CSV table of C-alpha atoms in Angstrom, one decimal:
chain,number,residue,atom,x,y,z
A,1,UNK,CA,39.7,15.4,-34.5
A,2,UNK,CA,39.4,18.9,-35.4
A,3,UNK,CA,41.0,20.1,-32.3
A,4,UNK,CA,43.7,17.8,-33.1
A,5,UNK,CA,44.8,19.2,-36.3
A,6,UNK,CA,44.1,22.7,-35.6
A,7,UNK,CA,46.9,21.9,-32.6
A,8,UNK,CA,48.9,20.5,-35.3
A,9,UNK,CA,48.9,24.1,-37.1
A,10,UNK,CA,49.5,25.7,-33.8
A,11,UNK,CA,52.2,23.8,-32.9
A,12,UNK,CA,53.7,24.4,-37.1
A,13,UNK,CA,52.8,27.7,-37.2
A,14,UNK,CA,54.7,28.4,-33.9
A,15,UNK,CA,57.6,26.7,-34.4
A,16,UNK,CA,57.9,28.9,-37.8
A,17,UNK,CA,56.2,32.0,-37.8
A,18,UNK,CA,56.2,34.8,-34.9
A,19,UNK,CA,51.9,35.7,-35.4
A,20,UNK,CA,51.2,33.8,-32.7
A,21,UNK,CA,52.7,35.8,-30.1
A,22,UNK,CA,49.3,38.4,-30.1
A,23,UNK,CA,47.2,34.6,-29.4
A,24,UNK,CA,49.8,33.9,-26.6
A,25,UNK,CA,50.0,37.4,-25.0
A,26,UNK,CA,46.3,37.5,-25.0
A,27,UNK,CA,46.0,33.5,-23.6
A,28,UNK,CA,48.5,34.9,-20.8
A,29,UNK,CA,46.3,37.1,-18.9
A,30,UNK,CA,44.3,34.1,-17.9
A,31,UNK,CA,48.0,32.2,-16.7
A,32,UNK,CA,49.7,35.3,-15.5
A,33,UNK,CA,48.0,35.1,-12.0
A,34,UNK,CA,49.2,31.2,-11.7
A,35,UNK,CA,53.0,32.6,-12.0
A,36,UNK,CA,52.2,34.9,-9.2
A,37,UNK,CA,50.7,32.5,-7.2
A,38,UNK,CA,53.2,29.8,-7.5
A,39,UNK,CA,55.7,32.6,-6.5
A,40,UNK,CA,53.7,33.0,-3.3
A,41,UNK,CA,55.4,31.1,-0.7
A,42,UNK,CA,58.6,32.3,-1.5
A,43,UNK,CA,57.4,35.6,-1.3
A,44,UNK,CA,56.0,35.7,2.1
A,45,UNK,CA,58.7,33.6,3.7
A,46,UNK,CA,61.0,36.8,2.1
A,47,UNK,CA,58.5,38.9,4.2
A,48,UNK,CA,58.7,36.9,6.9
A,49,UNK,CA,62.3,37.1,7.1
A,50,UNK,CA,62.4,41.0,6.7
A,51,UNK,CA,60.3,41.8,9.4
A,52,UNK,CA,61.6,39.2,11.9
A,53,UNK,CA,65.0,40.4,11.5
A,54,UNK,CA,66.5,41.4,14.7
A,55,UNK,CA,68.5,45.1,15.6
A,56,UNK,CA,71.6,43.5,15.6
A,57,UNK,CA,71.4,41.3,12.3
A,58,UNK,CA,70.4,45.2,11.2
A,59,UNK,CA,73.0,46.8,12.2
A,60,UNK,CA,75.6,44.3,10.9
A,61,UNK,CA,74.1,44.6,7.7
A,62,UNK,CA,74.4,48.4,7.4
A,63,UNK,CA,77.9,48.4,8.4
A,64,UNK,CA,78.6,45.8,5.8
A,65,UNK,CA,77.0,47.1,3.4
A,66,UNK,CA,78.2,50.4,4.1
A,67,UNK,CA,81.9,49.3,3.8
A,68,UNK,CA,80.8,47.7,0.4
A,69,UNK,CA,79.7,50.7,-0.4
A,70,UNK,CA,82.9,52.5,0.5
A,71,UNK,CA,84.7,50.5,-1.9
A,72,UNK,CA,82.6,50.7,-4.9
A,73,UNK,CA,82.4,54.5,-4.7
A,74,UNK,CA,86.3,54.2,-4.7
A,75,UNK,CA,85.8,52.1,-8.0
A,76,UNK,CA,83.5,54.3,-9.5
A,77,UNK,CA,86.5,57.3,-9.0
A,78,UNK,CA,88.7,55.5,-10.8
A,79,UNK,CA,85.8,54.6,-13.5
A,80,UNK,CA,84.6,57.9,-14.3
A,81,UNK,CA,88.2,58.6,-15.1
A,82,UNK,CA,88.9,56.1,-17.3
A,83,UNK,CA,85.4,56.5,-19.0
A,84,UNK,CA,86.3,59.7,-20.0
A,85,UNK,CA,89.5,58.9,-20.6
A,86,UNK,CA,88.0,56.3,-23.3
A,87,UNK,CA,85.6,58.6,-24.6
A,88,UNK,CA,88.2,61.5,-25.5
A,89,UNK,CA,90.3,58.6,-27.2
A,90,UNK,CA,87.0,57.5,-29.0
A,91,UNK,CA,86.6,61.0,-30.0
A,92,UNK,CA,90.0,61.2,-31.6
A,93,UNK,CA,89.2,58.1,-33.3
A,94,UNK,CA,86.0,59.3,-35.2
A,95,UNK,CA,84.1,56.6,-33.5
A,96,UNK,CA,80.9,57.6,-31.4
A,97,UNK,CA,81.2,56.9,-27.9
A,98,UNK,CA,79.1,54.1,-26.4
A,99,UNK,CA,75.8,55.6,-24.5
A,100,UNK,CA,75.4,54.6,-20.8
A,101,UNK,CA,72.9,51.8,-21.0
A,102,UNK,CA,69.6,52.8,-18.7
A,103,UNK,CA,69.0,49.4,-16.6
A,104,UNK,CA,65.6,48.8,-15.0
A,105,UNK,CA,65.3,46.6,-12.0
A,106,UNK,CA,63.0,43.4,-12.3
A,107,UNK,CA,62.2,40.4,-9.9
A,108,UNK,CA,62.6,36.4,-11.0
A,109,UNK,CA,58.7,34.6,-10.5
A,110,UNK,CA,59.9,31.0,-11.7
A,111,UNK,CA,61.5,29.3,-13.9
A,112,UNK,CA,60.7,26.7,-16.8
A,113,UNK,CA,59.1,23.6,-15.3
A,114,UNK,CA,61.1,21.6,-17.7
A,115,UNK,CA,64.5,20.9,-16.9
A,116,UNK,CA,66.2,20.7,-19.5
A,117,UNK,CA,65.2,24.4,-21.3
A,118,UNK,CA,67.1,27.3,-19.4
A,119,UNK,CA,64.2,29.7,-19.5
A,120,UNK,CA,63.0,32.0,-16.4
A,121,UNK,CA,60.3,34.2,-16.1
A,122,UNK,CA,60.1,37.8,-15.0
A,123,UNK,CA,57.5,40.0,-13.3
A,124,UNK,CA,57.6,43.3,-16.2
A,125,UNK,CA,56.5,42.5,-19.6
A,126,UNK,CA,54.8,45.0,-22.2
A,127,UNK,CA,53.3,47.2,-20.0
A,128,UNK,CA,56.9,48.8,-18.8
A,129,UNK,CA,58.4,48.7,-22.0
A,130,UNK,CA,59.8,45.4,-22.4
A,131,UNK,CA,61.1,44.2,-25.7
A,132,UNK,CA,62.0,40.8,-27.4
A,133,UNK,CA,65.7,40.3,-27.7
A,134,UNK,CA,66.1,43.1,-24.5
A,135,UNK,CA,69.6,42.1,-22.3
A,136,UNK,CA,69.2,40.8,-18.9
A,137,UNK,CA,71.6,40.7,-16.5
A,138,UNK,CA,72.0,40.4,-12.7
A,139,UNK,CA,74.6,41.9,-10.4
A,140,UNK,CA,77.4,39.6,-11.8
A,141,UNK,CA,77.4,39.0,-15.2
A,142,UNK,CA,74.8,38.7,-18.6
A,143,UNK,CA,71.7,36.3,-17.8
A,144,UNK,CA,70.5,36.0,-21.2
A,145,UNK,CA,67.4,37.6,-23.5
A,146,UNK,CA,64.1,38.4,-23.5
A,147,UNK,CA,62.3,35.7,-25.9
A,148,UNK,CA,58.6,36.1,-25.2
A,149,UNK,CA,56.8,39.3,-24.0
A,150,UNK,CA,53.4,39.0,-21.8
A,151,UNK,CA,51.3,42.1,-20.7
A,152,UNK,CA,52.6,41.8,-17.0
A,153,UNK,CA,55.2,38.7,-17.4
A,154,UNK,CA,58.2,38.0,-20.0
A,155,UNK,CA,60.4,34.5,-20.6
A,156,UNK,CA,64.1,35.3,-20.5
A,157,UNK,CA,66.0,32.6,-22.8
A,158,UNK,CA,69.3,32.0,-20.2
A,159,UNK,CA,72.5,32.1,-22.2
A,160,UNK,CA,73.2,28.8,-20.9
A,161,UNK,CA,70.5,27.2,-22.9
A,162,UNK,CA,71.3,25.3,-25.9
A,163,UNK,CA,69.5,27.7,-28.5
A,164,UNK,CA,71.6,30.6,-27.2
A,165,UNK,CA,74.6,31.8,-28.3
A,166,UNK,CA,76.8,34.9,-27.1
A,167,UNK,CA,79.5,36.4,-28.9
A,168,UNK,CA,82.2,37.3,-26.9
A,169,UNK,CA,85.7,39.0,-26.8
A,170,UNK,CA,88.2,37.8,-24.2
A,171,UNK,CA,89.2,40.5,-22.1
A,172,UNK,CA,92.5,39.9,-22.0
A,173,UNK,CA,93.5,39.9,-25.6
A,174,UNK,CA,90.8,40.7,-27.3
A,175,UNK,CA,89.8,37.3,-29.1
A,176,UNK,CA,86.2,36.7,-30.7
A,177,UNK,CA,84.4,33.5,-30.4
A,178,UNK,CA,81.0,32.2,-29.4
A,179,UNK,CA,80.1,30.9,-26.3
A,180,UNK,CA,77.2,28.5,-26.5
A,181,UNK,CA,74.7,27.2,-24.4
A,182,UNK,CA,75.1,23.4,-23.5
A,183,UNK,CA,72.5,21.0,-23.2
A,184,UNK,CA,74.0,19.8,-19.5
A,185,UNK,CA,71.7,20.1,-16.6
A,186,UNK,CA,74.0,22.1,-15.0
A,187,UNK,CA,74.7,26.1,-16.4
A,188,UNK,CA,77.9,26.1,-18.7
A,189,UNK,CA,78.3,27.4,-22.0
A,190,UNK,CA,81.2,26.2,-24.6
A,191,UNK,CA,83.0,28.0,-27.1
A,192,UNK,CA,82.6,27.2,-30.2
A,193,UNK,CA,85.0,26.9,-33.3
A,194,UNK,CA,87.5,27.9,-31.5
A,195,UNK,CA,91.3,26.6,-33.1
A,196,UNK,CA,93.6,24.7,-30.7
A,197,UNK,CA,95.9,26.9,-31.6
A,198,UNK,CA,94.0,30.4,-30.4
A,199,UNK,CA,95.6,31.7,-27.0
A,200,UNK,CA,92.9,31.1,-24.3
A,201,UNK,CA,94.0,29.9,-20.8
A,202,UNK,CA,92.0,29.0,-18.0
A,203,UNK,CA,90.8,31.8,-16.0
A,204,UNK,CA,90.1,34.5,-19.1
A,205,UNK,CA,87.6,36.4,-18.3
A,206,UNK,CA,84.8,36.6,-21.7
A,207,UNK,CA,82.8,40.1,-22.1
A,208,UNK,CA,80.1,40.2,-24.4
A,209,UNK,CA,81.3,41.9,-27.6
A,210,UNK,CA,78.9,42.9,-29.1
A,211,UNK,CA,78.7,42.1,-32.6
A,212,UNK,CA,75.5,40.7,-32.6
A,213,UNK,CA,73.8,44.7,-32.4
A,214,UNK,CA,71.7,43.3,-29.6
A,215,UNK,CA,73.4,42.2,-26.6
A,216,UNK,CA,75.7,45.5,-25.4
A,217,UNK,CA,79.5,45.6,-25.7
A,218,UNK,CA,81.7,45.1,-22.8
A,219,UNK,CA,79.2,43.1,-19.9
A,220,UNK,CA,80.9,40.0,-18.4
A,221,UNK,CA,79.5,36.5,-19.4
A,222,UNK,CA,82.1,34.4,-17.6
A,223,UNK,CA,85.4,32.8,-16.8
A,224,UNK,CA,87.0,29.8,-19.3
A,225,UNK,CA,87.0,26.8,-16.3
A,226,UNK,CA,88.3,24.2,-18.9
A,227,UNK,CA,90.7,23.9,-21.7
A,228,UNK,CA,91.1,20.9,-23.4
A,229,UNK,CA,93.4,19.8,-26.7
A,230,UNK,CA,92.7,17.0,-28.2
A,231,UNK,CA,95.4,16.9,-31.4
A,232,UNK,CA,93.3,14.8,-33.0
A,233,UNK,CA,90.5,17.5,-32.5
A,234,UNK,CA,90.2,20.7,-35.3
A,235,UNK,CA,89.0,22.8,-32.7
A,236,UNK,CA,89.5,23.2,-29.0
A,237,UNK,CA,87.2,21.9,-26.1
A,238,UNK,CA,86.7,24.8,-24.1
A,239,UNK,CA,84.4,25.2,-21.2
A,240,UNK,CA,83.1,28.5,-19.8
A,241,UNK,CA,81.3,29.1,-16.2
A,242,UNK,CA,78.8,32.2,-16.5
A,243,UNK,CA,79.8,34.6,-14.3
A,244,UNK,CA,76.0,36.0,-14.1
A,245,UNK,CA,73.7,33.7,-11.1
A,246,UNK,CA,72.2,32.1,-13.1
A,247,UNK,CA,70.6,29.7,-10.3
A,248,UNK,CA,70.7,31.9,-8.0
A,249,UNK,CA,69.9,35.6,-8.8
A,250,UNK,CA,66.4,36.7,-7.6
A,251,UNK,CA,66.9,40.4,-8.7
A,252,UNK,CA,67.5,40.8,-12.0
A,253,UNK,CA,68.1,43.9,-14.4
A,254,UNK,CA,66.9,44.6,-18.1
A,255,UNK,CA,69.4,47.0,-20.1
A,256,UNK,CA,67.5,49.6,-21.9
A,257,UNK,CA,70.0,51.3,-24.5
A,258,UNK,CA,69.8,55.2,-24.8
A,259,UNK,CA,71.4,54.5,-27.7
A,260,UNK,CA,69.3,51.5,-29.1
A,261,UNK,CA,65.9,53.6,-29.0
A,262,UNK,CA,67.4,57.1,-30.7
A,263,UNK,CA,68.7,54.6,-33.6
A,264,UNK,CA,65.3,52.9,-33.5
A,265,UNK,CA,63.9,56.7,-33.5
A,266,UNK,CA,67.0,57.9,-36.5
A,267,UNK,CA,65.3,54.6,-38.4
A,268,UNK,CA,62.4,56.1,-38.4
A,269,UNK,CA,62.7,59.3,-39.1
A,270,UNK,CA,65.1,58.4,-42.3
A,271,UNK,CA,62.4,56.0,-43.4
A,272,UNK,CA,60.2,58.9,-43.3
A,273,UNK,CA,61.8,60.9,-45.6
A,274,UNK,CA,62.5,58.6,-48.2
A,275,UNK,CA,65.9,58.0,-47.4
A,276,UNK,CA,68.1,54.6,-47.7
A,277,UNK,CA,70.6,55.2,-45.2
A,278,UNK,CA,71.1,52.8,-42.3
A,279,UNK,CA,72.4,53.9,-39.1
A,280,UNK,CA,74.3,52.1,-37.3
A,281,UNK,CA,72.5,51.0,-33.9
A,282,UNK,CA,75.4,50.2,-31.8
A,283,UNK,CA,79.4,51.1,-32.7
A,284,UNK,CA,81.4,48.7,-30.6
A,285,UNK,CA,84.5,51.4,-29.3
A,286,UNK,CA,86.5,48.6,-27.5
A,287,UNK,CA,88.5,47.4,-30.4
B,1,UNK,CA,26.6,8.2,-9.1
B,2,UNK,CA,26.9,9.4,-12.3
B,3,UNK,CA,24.3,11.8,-12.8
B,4,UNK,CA,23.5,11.9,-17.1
B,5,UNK,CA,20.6,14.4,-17.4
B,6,UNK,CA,21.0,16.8,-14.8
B,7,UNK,CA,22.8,20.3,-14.9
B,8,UNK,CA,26.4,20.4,-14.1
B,9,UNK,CA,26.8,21.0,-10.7
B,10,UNK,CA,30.0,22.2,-8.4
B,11,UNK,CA,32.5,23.2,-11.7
B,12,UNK,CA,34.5,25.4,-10.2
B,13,UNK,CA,36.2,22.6,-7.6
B,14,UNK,CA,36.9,21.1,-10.7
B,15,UNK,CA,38.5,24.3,-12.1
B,16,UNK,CA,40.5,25.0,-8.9
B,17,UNK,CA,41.9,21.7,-8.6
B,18,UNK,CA,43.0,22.4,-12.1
B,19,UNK,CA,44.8,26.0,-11.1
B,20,UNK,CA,46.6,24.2,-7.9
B,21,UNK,CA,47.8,21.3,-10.1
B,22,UNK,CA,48.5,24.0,-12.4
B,23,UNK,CA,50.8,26.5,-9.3
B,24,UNK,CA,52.3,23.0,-8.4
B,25,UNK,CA,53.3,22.1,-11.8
B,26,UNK,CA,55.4,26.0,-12.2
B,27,UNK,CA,56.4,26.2,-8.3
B,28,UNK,CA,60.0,26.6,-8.4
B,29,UNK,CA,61.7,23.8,-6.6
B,30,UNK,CA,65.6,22.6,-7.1
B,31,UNK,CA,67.0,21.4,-10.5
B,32,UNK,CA,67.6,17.9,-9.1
B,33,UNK,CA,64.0,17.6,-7.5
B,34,UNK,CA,62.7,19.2,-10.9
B,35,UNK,CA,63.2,16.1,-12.7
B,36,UNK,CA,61.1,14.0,-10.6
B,37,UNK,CA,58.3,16.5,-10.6
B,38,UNK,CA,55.0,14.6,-11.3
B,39,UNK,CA,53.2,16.3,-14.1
B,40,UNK,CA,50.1,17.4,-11.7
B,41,UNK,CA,47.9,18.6,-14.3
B,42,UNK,CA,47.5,15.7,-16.6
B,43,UNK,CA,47.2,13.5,-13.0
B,44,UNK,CA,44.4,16.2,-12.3
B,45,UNK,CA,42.4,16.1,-15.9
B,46,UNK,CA,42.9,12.5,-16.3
B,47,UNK,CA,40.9,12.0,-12.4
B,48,UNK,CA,38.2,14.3,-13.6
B,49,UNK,CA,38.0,12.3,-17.2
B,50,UNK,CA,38.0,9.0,-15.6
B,51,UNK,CA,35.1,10.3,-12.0
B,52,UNK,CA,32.6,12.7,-14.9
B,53,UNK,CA,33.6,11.4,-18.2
B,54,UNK,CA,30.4,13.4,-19.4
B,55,UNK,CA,31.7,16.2,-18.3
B,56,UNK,CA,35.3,16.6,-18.8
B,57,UNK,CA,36.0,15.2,-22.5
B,58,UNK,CA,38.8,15.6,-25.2
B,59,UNK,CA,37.5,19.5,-25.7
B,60,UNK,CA,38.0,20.3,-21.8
B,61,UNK,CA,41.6,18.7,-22.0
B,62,UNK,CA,42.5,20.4,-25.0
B,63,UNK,CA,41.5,23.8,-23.6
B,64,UNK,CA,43.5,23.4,-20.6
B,65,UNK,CA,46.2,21.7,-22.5
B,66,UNK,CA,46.8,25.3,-24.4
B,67,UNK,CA,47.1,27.2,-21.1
B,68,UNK,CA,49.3,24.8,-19.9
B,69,UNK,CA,51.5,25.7,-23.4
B,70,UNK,CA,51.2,29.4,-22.4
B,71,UNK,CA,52.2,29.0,-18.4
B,72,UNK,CA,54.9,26.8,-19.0
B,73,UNK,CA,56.0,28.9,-22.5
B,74,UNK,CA,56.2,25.9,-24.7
B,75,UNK,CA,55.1,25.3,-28.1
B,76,UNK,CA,51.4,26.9,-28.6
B,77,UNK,CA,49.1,23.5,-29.5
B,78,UNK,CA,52.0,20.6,-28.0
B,79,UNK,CA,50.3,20.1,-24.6
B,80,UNK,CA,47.1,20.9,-26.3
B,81,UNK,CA,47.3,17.5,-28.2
B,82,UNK,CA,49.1,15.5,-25.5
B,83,UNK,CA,46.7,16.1,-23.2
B,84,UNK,CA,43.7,15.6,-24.9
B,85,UNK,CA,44.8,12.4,-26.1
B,86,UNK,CA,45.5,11.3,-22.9
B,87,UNK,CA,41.8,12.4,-22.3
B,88,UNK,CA,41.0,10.1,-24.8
B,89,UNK,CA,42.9,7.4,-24.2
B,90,UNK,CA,41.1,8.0,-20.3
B,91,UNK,CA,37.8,8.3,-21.9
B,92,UNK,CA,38.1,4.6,-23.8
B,93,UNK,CA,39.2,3.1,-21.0
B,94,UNK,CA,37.7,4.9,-17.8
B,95,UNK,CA,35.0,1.6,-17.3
B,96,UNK,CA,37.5,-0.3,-17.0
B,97,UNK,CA,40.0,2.2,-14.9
B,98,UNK,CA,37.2,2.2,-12.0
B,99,UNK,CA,37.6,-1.6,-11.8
B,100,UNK,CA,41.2,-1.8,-11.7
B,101,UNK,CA,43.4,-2.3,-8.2
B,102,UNK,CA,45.6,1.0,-7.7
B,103,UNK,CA,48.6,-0.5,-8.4
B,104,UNK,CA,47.0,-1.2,-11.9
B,105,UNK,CA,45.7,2.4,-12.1
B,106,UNK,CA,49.1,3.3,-11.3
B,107,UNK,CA,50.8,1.4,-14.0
B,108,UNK,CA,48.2,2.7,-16.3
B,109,UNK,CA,48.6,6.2,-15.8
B,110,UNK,CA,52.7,5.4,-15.8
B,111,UNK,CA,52.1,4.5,-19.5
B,112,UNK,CA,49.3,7.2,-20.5
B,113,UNK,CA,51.8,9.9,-18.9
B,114,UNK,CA,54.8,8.4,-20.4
B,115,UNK,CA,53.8,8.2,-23.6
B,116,UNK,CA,52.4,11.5,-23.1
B,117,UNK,CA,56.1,13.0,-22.3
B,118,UNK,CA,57.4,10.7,-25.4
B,119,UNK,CA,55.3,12.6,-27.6
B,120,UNK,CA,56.2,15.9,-25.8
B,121,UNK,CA,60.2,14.7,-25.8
B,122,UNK,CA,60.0,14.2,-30.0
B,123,UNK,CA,57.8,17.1,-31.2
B,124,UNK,CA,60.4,19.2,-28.8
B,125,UNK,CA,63.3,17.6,-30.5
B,126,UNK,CA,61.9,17.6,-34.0
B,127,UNK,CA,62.0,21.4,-33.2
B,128,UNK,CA,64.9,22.1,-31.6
B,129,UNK,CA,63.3,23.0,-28.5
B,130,UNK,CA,64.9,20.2,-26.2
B,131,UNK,CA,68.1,18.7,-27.0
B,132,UNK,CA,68.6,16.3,-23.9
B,133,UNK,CA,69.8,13.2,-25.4
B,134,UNK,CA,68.8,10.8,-22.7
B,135,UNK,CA,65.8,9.3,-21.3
B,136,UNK,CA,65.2,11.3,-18.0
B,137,UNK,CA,62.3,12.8,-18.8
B,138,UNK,CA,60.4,9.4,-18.1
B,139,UNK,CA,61.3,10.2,-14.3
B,140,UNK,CA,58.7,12.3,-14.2
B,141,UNK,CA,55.7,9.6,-15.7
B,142,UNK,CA,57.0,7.4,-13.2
B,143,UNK,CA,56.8,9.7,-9.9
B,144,UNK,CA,53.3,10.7,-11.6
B,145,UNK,CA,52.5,7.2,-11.1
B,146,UNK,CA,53.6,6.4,-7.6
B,147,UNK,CA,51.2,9.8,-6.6
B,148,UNK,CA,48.2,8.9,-8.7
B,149,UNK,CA,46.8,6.5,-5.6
B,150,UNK,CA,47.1,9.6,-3.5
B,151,UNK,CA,46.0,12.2,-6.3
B,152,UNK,CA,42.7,10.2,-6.5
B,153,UNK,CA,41.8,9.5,-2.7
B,154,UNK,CA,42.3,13.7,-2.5
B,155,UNK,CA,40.6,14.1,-5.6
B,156,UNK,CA,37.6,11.9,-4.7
B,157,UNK,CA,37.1,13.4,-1.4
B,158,UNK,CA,36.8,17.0,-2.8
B,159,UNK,CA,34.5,15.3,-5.4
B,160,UNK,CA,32.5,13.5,-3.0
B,161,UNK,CA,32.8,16.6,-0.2
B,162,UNK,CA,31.2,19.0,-2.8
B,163,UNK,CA,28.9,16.3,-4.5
B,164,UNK,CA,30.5,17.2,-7.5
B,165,UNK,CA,28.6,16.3,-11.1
């Protein structure tokens, strides 16, 4: 009976407050092993593959992926340019430039057993530095966030989830709205509030904008699939596809800001001395 | 069989039945399968409950029913309390369990897991956590059920192999 209520509490005091995260990180050195396990089989069948590849399959892959990497360097020319491009334009606007984001590489070990909540888990948690609310994204697109920090592990909330929401900027003309996560079995997300009226076609391309101070400016979420007006509708029905792998993706990446941690470090030194001023972690330069 | 006064003997086949119920329940396997997927731990504690209810009780279930909250990153205390009232519901009723047919064990454990996942389903709702509006997450209970007859011949033979007590 005890054990029942004191769940009770757990369960309140969970749902509402955030002390129970030191109880959970602690309980999670005992589970942590389990993920890896679990992650086992797929693991070794990766091995497997690797070293059974033949010289052929080899040599097809390096000429591939040299020729992909032919054409990104190209890109990147054209990149640099325009990045400094933007940042002398930034400069004449009195805006600071955006700082390169520092991206460390991390592996999927599962996902949530249930179904319906978009949740994966990661193999780096507080022992490399990972944060709550830190951006993940994979080769494509934004993933989501980091919800839940573990000594060795971390939960990533996908953006497809139904308690996440994005704010987002389409490319094309520069629009706001939020994309939200659907409760659909599949990943989609939905824009929200969004007028019939507003000038969004099927095929904009949506780049996080932002104005949240947490997720970075400017990282691709995904591309409107479906527009639908129904007059007797206030606000559009609009779909969205995530352009990130979100099924898929087995290498991830988590976004450490250069520019998040000096503001975090330009907090504390003002709140050292006394002084009220609040910097401004993250100036969007797009707009 | 049962064994009342002596020491416990064999635990840990208990507790490593628990961690591969616990690697099959957080294996990755497709979204379409992942619906159907039986929920191996409660099938696992509810064996135990029912073969050494001396042993494994409402405190046992509870324990592993907060791991379980940690592994599978749910709310800290919700499996906690499903599972051990499922131990208790098991621990009222595990006479009677060893005299039924497996198809009535089976229909049984499709309404102690179900109601199980019910409770799970609302306290996730109630919070925001889960905001499926249908009724698929009884898939799962129902699977559970059509693998409890095989869940307890393996479970009795590692029992039996290891003279568990």
């Amino acid at each position: 009976m005890g054990l029942a209520l004191l769940s009770l509490v757990l369960m309140f005091a969970d749902s509402r407050f955030d002390f129970l995260g030191r109880v959970r990180y602690y309980i999670a050195i005992v589970v942590t092993p389990l993920h890896l396990m679990a992650d086992l089989p797929s693991r070794t069948s990766d091995a497997f593959h690797n070293f059974f590849k033949t010289r052929t399959d080899l040599e097809d892959d390096n000429l591939r992926l040299q020729d992909e990497m032919l054409m990104l360097q190209f890109k990147l020319q054209k990149l640099d340019h325009l990045d400094a491009e933007n940042q002398r334009l930034n400069e004449l606007l009195k805006a600071t430039y955006i700082i390169d984001d520092v991206a460390v590489r991390a592996q999927l070990l599962g996902e949530s057993p249930d179904p319906f909540s978009k949740r994966v888990i990661i193999n780096k948690g507080s022992n490399e530095g990972v944060f709550i609310g830190q951006p993940v994204i994979d080769a494509h697109g934004l993933m989501g966030q980091v919800v839940q920090v573990e000594p060795l592990t971390s939960w990533v909330l996908l953006i497809t989830d139904p308690l996440h929401a994005t704010p987002v900027q389409v490319n094309r003309n520069g629009l706001r709205a939020i994309a939200a996560g659907t409760s659909d079995i599949l990943h989609q997300l939905m824009l929200e509030n969004v007028s019939i009226t507003a000038d969004i076609q099927v095929g904009d391309e949506l780049v996080t904008s932002g104005l949240d101070q947490r997720l970075p400016a400017g990282y691709p979420v995904g591309v409107v699939s479906s527009v639908k007006n129904d007059p007797g509708q206030s606000f559009a029905n609009i779909k969205v596809t995530p352009s990130a792998q979100l099924d898929r993706s087995r290498n991830v990446l988590l976004l450490f800001s250069s520019a998040e941690s000096k503001a975090a470090r330009a907090a504390a030194k003002i709140e050292a001395s006394g002084n009220a001023l609040q910097p401004t972690p993250h100036v969007e330069g797009r707009q | 069989m049962v064994d009342i006064s002596g020491k416990s003997r064999n635990i840990w086949v208990i507790v490593l039945s628990l961690v591969f119920a616990g690697v099959l329940a957080i294996v990755p396997i497709p979204l379409w399968l992942a619906l159907w997927r039986p929920d191996w731990i409660a099938l696992t504690l509810i064996y135990w409950v029912i073969a050494l209810p001396h042993r494994i009780g409402m405190v046992a279930a509870w324990l592993v029913g907060l791991l379980v909250d940690v592994l599978e990153g749910t709310l800290l205390g919700l499996h906690a309390i499903v599972l051990m009232m499922s131990a208790y519901i098991a621990l009222t009723l595990y006479q009677r369990l060893r005299m039924f047919t497996p198809l009535q064990q089976s229909l049984t454990i499709l309404m102690l897991i179900g109601a199980g996942q019910l409770l799970i389903f609302w306290v996730q709702a109630a919070t925001g956590q889960n905001t499926a509006d249908n009724l698929a997450f009884v898939l799962s209970s129902m699977t559970s059920a059509l693998l409890w007859p095989l869940v307890f011949v393996c479970l009795r033979f590692c029992r039996r192999s290891f003279n568990v007590g």
